[in-house]
Tab-separated table of C-alpha atoms in Angstrom:
chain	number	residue	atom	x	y	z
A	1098	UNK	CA	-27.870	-53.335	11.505
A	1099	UNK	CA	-30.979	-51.707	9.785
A	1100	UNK	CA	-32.459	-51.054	13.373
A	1101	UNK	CA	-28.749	-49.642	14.292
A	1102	UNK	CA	-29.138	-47.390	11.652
A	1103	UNK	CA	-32.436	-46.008	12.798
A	1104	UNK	CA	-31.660	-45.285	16.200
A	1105	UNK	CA	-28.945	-43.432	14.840
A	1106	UNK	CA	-30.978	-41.452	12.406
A	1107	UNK	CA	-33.711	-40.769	14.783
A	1108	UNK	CA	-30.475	-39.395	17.576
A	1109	UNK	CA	-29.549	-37.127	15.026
A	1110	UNK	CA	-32.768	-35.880	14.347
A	1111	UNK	CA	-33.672	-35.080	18.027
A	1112	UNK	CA	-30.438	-33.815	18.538
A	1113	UNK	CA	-30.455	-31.425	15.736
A	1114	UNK	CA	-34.327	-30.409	16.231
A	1115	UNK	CA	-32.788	-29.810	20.431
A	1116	UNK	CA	-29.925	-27.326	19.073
A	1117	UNK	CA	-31.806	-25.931	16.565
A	1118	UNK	CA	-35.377	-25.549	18.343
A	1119	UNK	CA	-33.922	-25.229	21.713
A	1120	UNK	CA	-30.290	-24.850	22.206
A	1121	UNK	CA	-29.790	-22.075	19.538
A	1122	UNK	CA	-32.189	-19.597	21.162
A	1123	UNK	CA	-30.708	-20.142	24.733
A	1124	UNK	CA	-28.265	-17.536	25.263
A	1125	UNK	CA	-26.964	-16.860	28.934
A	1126	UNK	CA	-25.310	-13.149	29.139
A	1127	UNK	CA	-23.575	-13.630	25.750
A	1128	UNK	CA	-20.571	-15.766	27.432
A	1129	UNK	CA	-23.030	-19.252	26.924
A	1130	UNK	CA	-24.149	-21.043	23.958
A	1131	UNK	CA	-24.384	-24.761	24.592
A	1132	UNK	CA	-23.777	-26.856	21.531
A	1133	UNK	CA	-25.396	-30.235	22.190
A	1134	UNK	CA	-25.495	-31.690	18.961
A	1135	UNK	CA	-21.519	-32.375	18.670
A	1136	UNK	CA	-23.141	-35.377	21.128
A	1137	UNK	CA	-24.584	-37.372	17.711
A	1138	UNK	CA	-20.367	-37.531	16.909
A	1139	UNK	CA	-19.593	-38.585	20.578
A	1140	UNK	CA	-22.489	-41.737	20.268
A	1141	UNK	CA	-21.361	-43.148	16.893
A	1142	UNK	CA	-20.064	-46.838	17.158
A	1143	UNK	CA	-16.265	-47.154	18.029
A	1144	UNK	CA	-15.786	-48.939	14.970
A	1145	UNK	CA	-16.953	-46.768	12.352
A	1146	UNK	CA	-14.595	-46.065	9.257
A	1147	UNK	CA	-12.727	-42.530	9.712
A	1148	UNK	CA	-14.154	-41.497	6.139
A	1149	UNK	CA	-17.900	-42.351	7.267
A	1150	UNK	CA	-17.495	-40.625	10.420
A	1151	UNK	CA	-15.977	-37.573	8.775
A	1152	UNK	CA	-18.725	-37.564	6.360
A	1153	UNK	CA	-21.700	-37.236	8.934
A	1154	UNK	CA	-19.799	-34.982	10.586
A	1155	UNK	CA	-19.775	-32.995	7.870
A	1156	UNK	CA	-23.183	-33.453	6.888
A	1157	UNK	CA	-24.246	-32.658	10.915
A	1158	UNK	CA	-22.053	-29.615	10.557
A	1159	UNK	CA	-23.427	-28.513	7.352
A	1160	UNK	CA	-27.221	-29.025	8.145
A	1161	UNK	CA	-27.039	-27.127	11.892
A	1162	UNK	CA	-24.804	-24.524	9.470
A	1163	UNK	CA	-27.485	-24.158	7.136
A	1164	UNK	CA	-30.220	-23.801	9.834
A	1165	UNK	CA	-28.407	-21.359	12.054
A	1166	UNK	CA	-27.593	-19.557	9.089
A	1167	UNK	CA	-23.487	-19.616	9.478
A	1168	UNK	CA	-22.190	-21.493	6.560
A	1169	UNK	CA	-19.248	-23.795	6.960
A	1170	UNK	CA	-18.686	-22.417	10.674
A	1171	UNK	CA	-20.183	-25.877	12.441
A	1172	UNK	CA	-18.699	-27.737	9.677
A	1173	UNK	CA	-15.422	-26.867	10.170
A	1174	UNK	CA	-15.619	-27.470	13.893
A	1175	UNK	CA	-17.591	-30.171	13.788
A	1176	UNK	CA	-15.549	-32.153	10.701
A	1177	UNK	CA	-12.104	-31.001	12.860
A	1178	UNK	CA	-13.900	-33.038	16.146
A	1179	UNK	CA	-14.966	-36.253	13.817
A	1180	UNK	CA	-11.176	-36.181	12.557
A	1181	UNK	CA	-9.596	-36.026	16.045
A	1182	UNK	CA	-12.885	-38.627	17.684
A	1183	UNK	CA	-10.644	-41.909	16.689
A	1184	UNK	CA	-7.636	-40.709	18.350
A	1185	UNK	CA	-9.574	-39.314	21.461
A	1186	UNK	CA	-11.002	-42.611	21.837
A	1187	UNK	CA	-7.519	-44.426	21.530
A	1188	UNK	CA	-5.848	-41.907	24.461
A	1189	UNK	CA	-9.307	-43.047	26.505
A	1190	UNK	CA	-9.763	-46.259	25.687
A	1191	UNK	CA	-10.306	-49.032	28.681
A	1192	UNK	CA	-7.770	-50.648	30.033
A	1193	UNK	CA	-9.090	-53.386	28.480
A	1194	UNK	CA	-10.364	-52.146	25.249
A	1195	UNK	CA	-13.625	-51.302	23.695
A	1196	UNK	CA	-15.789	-54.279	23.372
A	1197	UNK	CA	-16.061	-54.864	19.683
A	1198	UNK	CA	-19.116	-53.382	17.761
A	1199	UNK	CA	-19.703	-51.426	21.324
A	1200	UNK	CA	-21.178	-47.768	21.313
A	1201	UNK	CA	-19.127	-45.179	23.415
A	1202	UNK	CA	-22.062	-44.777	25.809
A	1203	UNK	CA	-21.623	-43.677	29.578
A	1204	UNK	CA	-24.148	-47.224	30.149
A	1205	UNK	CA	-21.457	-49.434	29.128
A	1206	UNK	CA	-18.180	-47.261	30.092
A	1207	UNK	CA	-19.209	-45.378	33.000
A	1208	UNK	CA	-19.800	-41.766	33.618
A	1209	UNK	CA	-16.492	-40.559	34.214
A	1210	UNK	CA	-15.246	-42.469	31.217
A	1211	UNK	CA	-17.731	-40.498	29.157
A	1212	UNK	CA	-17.093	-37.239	30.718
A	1213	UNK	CA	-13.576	-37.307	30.094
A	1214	UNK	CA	-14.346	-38.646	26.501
A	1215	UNK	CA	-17.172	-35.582	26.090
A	1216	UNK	CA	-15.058	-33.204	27.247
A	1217	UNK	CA	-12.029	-33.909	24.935
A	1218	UNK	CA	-14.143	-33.174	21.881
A	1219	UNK	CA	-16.296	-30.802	23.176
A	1220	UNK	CA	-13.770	-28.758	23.962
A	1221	UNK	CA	-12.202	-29.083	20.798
A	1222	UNK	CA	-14.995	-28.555	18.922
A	1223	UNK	CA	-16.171	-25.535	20.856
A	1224	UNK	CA	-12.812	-23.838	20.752
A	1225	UNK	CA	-12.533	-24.175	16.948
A	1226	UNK	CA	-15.940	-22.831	16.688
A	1227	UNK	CA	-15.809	-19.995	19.118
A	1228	UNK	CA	-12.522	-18.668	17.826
A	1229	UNK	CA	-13.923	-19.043	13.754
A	1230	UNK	CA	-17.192	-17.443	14.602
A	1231	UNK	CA	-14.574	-14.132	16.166
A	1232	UNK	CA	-12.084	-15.034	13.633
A	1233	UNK	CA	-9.463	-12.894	14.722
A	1234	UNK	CA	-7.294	-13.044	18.171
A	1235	UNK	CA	-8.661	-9.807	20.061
A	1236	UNK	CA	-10.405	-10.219	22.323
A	1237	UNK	CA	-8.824	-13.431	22.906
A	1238	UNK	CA	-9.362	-14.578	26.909
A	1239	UNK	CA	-12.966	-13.214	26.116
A	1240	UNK	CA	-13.088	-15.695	23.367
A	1241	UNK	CA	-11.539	-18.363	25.470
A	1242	UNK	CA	-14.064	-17.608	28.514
A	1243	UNK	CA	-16.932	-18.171	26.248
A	1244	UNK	CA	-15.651	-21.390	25.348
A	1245	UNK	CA	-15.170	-22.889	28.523
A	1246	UNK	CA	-18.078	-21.615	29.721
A	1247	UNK	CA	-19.681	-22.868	26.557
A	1248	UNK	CA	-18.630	-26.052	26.839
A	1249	UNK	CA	-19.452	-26.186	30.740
A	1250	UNK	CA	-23.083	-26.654	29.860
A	1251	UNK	CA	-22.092	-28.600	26.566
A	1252	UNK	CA	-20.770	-31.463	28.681
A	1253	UNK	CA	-23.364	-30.963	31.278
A	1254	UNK	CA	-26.696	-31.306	29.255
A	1255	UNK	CA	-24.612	-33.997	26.808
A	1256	UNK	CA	-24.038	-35.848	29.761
A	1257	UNK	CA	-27.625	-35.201	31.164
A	1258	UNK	CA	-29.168	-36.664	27.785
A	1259	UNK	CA	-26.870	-39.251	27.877
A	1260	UNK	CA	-27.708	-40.522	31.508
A	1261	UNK	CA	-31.389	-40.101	30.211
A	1262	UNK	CA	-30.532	-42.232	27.631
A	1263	UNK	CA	-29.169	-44.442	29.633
A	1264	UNK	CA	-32.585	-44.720	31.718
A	1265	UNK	CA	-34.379	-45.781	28.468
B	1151	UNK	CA	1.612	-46.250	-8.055
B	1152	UNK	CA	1.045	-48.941	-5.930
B	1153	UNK	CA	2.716	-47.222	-3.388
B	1154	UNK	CA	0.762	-43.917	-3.540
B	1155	UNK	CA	-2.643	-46.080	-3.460
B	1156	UNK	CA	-0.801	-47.527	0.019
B	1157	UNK	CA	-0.298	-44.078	0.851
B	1158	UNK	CA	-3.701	-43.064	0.284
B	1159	UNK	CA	-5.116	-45.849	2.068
B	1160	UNK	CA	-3.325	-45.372	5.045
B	1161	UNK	CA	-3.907	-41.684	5.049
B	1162	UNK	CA	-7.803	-41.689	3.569
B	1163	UNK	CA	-9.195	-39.964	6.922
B	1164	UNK	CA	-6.695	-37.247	6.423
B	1165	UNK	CA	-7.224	-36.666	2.680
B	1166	UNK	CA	-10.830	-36.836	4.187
B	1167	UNK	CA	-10.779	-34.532	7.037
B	1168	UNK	CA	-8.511	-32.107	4.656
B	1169	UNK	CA	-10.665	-32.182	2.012
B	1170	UNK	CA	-14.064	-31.203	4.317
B	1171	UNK	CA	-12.514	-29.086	6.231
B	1172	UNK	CA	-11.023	-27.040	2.712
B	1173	UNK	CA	-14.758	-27.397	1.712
B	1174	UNK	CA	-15.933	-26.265	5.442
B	1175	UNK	CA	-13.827	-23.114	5.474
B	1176	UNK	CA	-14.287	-21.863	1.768
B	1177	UNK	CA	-18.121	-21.602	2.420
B	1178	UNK	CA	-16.722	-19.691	5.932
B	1179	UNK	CA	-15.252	-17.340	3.610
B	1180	UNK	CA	-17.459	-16.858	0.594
B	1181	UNK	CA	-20.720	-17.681	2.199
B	1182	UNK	CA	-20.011	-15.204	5.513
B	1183	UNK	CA	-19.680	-11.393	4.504
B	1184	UNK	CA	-17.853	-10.920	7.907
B	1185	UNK	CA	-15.463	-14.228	7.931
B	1186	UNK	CA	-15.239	-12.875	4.118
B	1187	UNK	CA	-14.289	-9.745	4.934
B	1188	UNK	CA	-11.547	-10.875	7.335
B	1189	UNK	CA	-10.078	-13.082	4.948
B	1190	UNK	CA	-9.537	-10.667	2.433
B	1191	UNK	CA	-7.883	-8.709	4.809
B	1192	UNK	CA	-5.753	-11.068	6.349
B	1193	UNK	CA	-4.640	-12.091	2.556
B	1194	UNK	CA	-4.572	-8.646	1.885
B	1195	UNK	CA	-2.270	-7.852	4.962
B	1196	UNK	CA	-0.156	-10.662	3.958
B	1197	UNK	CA	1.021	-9.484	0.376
B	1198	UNK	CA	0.305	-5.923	1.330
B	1199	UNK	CA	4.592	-6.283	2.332
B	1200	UNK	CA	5.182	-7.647	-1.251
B	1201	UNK	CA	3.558	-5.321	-2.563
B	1202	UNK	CA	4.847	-2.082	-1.180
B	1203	UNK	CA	8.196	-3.460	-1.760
B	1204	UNK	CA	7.367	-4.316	-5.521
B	1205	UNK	CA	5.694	-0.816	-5.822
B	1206	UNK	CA	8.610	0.824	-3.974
B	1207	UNK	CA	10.860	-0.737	-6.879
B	1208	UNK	CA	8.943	0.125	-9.348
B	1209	UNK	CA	8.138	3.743	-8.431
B	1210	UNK	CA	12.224	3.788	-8.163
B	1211	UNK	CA	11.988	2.448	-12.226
B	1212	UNK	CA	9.896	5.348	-13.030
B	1213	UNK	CA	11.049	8.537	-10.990
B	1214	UNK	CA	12.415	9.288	-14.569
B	1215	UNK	CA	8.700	9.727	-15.704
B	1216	UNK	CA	7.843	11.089	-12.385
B	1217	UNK	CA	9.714	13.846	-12.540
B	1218	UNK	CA	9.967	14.703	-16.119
B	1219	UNK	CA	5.969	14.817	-15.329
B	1220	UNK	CA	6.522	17.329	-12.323
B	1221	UNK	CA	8.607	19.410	-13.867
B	1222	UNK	CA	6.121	19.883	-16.752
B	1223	UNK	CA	3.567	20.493	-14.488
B	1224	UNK	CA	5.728	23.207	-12.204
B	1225	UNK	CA	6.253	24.782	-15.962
B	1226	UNK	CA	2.472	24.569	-16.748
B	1227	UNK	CA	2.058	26.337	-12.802
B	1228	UNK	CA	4.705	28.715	-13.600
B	1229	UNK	CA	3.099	29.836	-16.632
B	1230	UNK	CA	-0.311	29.979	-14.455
B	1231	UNK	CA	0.949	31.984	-11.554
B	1232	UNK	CA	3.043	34.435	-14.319
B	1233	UNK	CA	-0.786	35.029	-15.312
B	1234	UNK	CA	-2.005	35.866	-11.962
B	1235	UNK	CA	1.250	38.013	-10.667
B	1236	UNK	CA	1.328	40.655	-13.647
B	1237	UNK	CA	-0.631	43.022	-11.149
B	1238	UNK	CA	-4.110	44.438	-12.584
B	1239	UNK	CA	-2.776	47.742	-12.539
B	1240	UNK	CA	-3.797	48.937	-16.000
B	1241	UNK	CA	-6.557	50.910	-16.676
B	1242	UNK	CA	-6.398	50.820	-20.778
B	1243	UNK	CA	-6.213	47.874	-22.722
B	1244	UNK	CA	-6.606	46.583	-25.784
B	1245	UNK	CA	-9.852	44.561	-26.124
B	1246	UNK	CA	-8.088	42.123	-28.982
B	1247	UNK	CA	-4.693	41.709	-26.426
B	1248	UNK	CA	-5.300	38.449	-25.309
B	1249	UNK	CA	-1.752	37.828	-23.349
B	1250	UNK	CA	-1.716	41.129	-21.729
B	1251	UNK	CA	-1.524	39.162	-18.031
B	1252	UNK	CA	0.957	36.836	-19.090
B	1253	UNK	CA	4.622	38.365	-20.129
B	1254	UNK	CA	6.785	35.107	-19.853
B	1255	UNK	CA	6.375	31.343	-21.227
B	1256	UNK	CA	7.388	28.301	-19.415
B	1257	UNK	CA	8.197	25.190	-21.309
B	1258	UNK	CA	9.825	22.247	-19.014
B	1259	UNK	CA	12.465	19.947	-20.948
B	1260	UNK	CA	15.636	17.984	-20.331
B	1261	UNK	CA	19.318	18.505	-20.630
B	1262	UNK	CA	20.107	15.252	-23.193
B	1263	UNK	CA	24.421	16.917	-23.047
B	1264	UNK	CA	26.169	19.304	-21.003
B	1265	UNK	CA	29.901	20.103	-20.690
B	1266	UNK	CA	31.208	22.032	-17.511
B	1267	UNK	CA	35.029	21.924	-18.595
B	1268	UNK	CA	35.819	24.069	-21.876
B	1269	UNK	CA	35.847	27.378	-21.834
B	1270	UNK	CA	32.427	27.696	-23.879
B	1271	UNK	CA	30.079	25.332	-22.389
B	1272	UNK	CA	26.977	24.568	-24.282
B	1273	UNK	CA	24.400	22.044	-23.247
B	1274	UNK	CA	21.808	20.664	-25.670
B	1275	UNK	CA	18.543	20.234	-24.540
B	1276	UNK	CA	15.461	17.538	-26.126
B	1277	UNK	CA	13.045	20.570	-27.147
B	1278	UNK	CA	13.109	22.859	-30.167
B	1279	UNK	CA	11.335	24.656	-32.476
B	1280	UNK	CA	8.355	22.605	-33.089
B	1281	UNK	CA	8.138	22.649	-28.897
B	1282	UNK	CA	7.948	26.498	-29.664
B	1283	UNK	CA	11.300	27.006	-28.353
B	1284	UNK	CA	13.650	29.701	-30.010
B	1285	UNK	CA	16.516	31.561	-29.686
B	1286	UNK	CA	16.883	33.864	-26.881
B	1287	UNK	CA	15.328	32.391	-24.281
B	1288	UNK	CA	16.566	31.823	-20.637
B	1289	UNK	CA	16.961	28.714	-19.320
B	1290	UNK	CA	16.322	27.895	-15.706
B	1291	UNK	CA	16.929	25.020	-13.422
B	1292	UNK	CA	14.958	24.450	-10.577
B	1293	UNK	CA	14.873	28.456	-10.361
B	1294	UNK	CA	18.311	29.267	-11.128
B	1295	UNK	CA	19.869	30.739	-14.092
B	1296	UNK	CA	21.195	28.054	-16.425
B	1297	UNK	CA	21.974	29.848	-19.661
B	1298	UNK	CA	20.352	31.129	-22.428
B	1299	UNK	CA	19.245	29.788	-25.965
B	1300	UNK	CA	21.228	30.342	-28.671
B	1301	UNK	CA	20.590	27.500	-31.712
B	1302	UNK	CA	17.505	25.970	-32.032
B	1303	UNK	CA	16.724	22.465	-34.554
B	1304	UNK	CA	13.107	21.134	-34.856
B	1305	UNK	CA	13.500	18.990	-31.816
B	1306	UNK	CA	16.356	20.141	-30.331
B	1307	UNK	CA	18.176	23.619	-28.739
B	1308	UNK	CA	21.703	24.311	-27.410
B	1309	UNK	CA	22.083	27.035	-24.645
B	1310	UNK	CA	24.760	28.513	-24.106
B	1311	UNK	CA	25.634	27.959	-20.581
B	1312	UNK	CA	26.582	30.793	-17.474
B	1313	UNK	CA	29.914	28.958	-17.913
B	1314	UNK	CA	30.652	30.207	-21.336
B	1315	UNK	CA	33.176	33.004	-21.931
B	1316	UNK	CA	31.015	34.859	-24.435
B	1317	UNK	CA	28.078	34.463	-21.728
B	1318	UNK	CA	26.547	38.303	-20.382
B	1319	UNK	CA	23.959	38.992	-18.312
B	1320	UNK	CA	22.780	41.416	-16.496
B	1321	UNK	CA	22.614	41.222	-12.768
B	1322	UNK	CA	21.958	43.006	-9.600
B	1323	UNK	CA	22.760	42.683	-5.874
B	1324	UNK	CA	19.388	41.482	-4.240
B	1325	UNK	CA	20.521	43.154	-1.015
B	1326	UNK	CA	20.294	47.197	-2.566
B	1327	UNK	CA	19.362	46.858	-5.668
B	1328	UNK	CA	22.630	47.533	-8.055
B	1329	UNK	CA	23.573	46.246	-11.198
B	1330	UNK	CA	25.942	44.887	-13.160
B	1331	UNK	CA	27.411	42.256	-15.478
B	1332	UNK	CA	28.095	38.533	-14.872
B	1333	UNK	CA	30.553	36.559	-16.963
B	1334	UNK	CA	32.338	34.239	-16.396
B	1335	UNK	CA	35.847	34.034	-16.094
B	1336	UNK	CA	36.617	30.252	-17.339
B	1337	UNK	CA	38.243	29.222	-14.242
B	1338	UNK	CA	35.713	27.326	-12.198
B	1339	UNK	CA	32.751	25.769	-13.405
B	1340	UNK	CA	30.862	26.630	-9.632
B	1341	UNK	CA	32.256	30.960	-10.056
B	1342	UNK	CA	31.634	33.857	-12.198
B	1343	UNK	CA	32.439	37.395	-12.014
B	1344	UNK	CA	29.833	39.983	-11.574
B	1345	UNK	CA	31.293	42.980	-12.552
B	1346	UNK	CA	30.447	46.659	-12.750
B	1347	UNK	CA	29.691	47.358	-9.192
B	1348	UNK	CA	30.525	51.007	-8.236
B	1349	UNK	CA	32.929	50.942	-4.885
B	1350	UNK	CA	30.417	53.295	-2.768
B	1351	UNK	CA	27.703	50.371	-2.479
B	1352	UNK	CA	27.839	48.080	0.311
B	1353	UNK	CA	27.528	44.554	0.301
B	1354	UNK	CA	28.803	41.272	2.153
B	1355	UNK	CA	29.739	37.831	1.036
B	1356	UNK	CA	26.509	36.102	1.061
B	1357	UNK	CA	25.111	38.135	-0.702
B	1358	UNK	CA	22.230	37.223	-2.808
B	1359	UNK	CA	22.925	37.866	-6.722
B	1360	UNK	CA	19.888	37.566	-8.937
B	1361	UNK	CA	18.636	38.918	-12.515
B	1362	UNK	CA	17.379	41.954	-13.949
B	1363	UNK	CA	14.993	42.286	-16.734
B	1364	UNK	CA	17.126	44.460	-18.322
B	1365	UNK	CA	18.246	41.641	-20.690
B	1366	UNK	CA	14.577	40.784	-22.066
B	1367	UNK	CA	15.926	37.671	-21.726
B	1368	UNK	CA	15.578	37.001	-18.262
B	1369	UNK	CA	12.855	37.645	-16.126
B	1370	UNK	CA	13.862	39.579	-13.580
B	1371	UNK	CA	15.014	37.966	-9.919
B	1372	UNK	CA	15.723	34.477	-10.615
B	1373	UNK	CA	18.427	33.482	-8.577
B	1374	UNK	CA	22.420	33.534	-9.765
B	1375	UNK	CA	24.144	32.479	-7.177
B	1376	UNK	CA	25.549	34.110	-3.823
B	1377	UNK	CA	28.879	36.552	-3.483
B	1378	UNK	CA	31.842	35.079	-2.351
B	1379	UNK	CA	34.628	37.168	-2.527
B	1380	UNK	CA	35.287	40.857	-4.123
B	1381	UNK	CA	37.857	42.578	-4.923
B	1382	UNK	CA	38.793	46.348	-6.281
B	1383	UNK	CA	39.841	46.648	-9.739
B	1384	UNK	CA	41.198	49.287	-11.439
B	1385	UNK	CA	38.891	52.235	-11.233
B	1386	UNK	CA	35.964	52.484	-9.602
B	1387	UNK	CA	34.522	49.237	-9.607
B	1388	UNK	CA	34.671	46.212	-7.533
B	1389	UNK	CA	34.904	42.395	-8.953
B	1390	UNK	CA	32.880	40.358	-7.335
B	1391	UNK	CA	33.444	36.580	-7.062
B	1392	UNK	CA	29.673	34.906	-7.045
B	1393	UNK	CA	28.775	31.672	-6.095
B	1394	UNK	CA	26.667	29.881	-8.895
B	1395	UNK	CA	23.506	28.551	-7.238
B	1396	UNK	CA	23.129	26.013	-10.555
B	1397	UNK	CA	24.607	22.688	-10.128
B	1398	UNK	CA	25.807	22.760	-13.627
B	1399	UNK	CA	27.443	19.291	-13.409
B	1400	UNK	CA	24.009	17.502	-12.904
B	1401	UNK	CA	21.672	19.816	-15.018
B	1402	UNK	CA	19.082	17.634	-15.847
B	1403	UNK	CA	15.750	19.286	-15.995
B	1404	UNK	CA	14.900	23.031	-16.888
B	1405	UNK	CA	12.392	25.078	-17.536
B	1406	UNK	CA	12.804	27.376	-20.601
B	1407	UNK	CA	11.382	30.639	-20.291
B	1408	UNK	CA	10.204	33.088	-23.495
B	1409	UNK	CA	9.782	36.417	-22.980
B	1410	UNK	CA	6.549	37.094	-25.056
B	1411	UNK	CA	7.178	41.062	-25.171
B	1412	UNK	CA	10.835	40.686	-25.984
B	1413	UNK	CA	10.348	41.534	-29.455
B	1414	UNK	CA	8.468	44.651	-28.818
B	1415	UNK	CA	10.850	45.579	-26.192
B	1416	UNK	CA	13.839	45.335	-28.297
B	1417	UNK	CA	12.426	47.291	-31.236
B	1418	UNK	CA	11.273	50.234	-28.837
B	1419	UNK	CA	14.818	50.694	-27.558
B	1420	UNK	CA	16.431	50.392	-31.119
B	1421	UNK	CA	14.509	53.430	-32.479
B	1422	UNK	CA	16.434	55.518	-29.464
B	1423	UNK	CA	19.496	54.274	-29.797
């Protein structure tokens, strides 16, 4: 449990030091900003309590907020993708269920288990994000081609770190 | 209570994910000058509707105010441009003569009772003596003869209305210039007679009627109204039906005008006659 715990903290670490060291300065023609870190919500054990999950994706929100300097912007997005996480994995879940106390990980589910998985929340999250970092409905296809560009290379790296994951 | 800790139980994510996300977006808005900065206008937009419609009502509650205001002012502007119009053409004046521009005063009040149907009309209006209002003064509405002063209390005056049998006044035919005298002939409260019109001048209905100084009481082409019919009389004079320009059954606010020089006038032409 304690060494669950651990590996946990130290994915969240590495993922945030990623978006914030790397990920945040990597900005393709305006129309790409990968968001990696909305990963740490994807790995969290299936059977986490909806409060605790909401609550570190709050927290994850609020720290990448605080070091990107655009308060309550991640948060929102990245609270709204813990909320809808439980249902996502219901609507994807094996046909023969999640093994209990399993991790949603591409090792044990497959790749295009995960990807399908990724992409639901990614997608979520990056839309809510995209559209409250505009916040207003101008420029709206502009807005939507950023996001699924955006989350294009979301899913791809996530799914990259994930397979190297996977290796370890 | 049992049942709303059920509730809650059941529903803990939501309260949850409701209560973050409330916390999430607040800091979007207070914390973000730009996210800020649309909120307040998208709130803004959003009772900017109510608002115009409450302000439209209430504007509607005070056009009372509104235009006893206006109507001061125009009687404050009056008074300004009656400075400016009295034409620099004298050469000699009196270094202590500190109204030598200004000839007429303009005091804005409101008709508190008017009758149109007796054969004297009077109307009372809220200003009097203390508002430096006396007897003998004209009284305009919306730049039409109205009547003249004839009673004045401390806070209070009665004209005596165009539509008053005793009522004279001298007026002229804008169109050439001639004179004569309006009454009014106690038939209809929107026609009175102008009178004293030799039968060689020319004129057609339409014609504008307006006043002569001649009075002191008047200044001198403020609209009467327009001719409408005429016929010979008698001798050599035609009787002309006019018009009245003045709505007198919904005078409401006027502008009293004092003649400053009357006095002086009047006393001049007494030592001649």
């Amino acid at each position: 449990m304690i060494n669950r715990i651990l590996r946990f903290g130290l994915i969240f670490i590495l993922l945030i030091l990623l978006q914030v060291l790397l990920f945040n300065n990597i900005q393709f023609s305006g129309y790409v900003n990968p968001y990696i870190y909305i990963m740490f919500i994807l790995l969290l054990p299936v059977e986490m309590p909806a409060w605790l999950l909401l609550i570190l994706s709050f927290s994850t929100g609020l720290i990448i907020d605080f070091a990107s300097g655009t308060p309550g912007m991640h948060t929102s997005a990245t609270v709204l993708a813990g909320f809808v996480r439980p249902y996502v994995l219901r609507i994807t879940s094996p046909r023969d269920g999640y093994e209990p106390g399993a991790d949603p990980s591409m090792m044990i589910y497959g790749v295009r288990w995960f990807l399908v998985y990724a992409s639901i929340i990614v997608v979520i999250h990056h839309l809510t994000l995209f559209y409250l970092e505009v916040f207003r409905f101008d420029d709206f296809f502009r807005t939507l081609l950023r996001v699924i560009l955006s989350s294009v290379f979301s899913i791809s790296f996530i799914a990259l770190l994930e397979y190297i994951r996977k290796g370890k | 209570m049992r049942n709303l800790l059920n509730f809650l139980a059941k529903y803990n994510h939501l309260i949850i994910f409701i209560i973050l996300e409330g916390i999430a977006i607040y800091l979007l808005g207070t914390a973000n000058n730009y996210h800020n900065t649309r909120f307040v206008k998208g709130f803004r937009g959003l009772t900017a509707g109510i608002e115009k419609r409450v302000s439209n009502t209430r504007s509607y509650f005070h056009l009372r105010e509104i235009s006893q205001s206006l109507s001061r002012e125009n009687a404050l502007l009056r008074a300004k441009t009656e400075q400016f119009s009295q034409k620099d053409d004298q050469v000699f004046f009196s270094v202590a003569d500190t109204i030598r521009h200004q000839h007429y005063n303009y005091t804005s009040a409101e008709v508190v009772n008017n009758s149109v149907n007796r054969q004297k009309n009077f109307f009372t209006i809220n200003k009097g003596r203390m508002q430096g209002i006396s007897v003998n003064m004209a009284v305009i509405s919306d730049d039409r003869v109205a009547g003249v002063i004839v009673g004045c209390s401390n806070n209070f005056s009665v004209a005596m209305s165009v539509l008053n049998l005793d009522f004279r006044l001298s007026a002229r035919l804008k169109s050439n210039g001639y004179f004569g005298s309006l009454s009014w002939d106690g038939k209809d409260y929107r026609t009175a007679i102008l009178s004293e019109i030799p039968q060689h001048v020319t004129f057609g209905i339409g014609d504008t009627v307006e006043t002569t100084s001649y009075s002191a009481i008047f200044p001198e082409g403020i609209v009467i109204g327009t001719v409408s019919g005429f016929e010979k009389s008698g001798g050599d004079f035609y009787t002309i039906k006019v018009s009245l320009a003045t709505e007198f059954r919904k005078l409401r606010f006027i502008t009293v005008i004092g003649n400053l020089m009357r006095e002086e006038q009047l006393e001049l032409e007494n030592q001649y006659q």
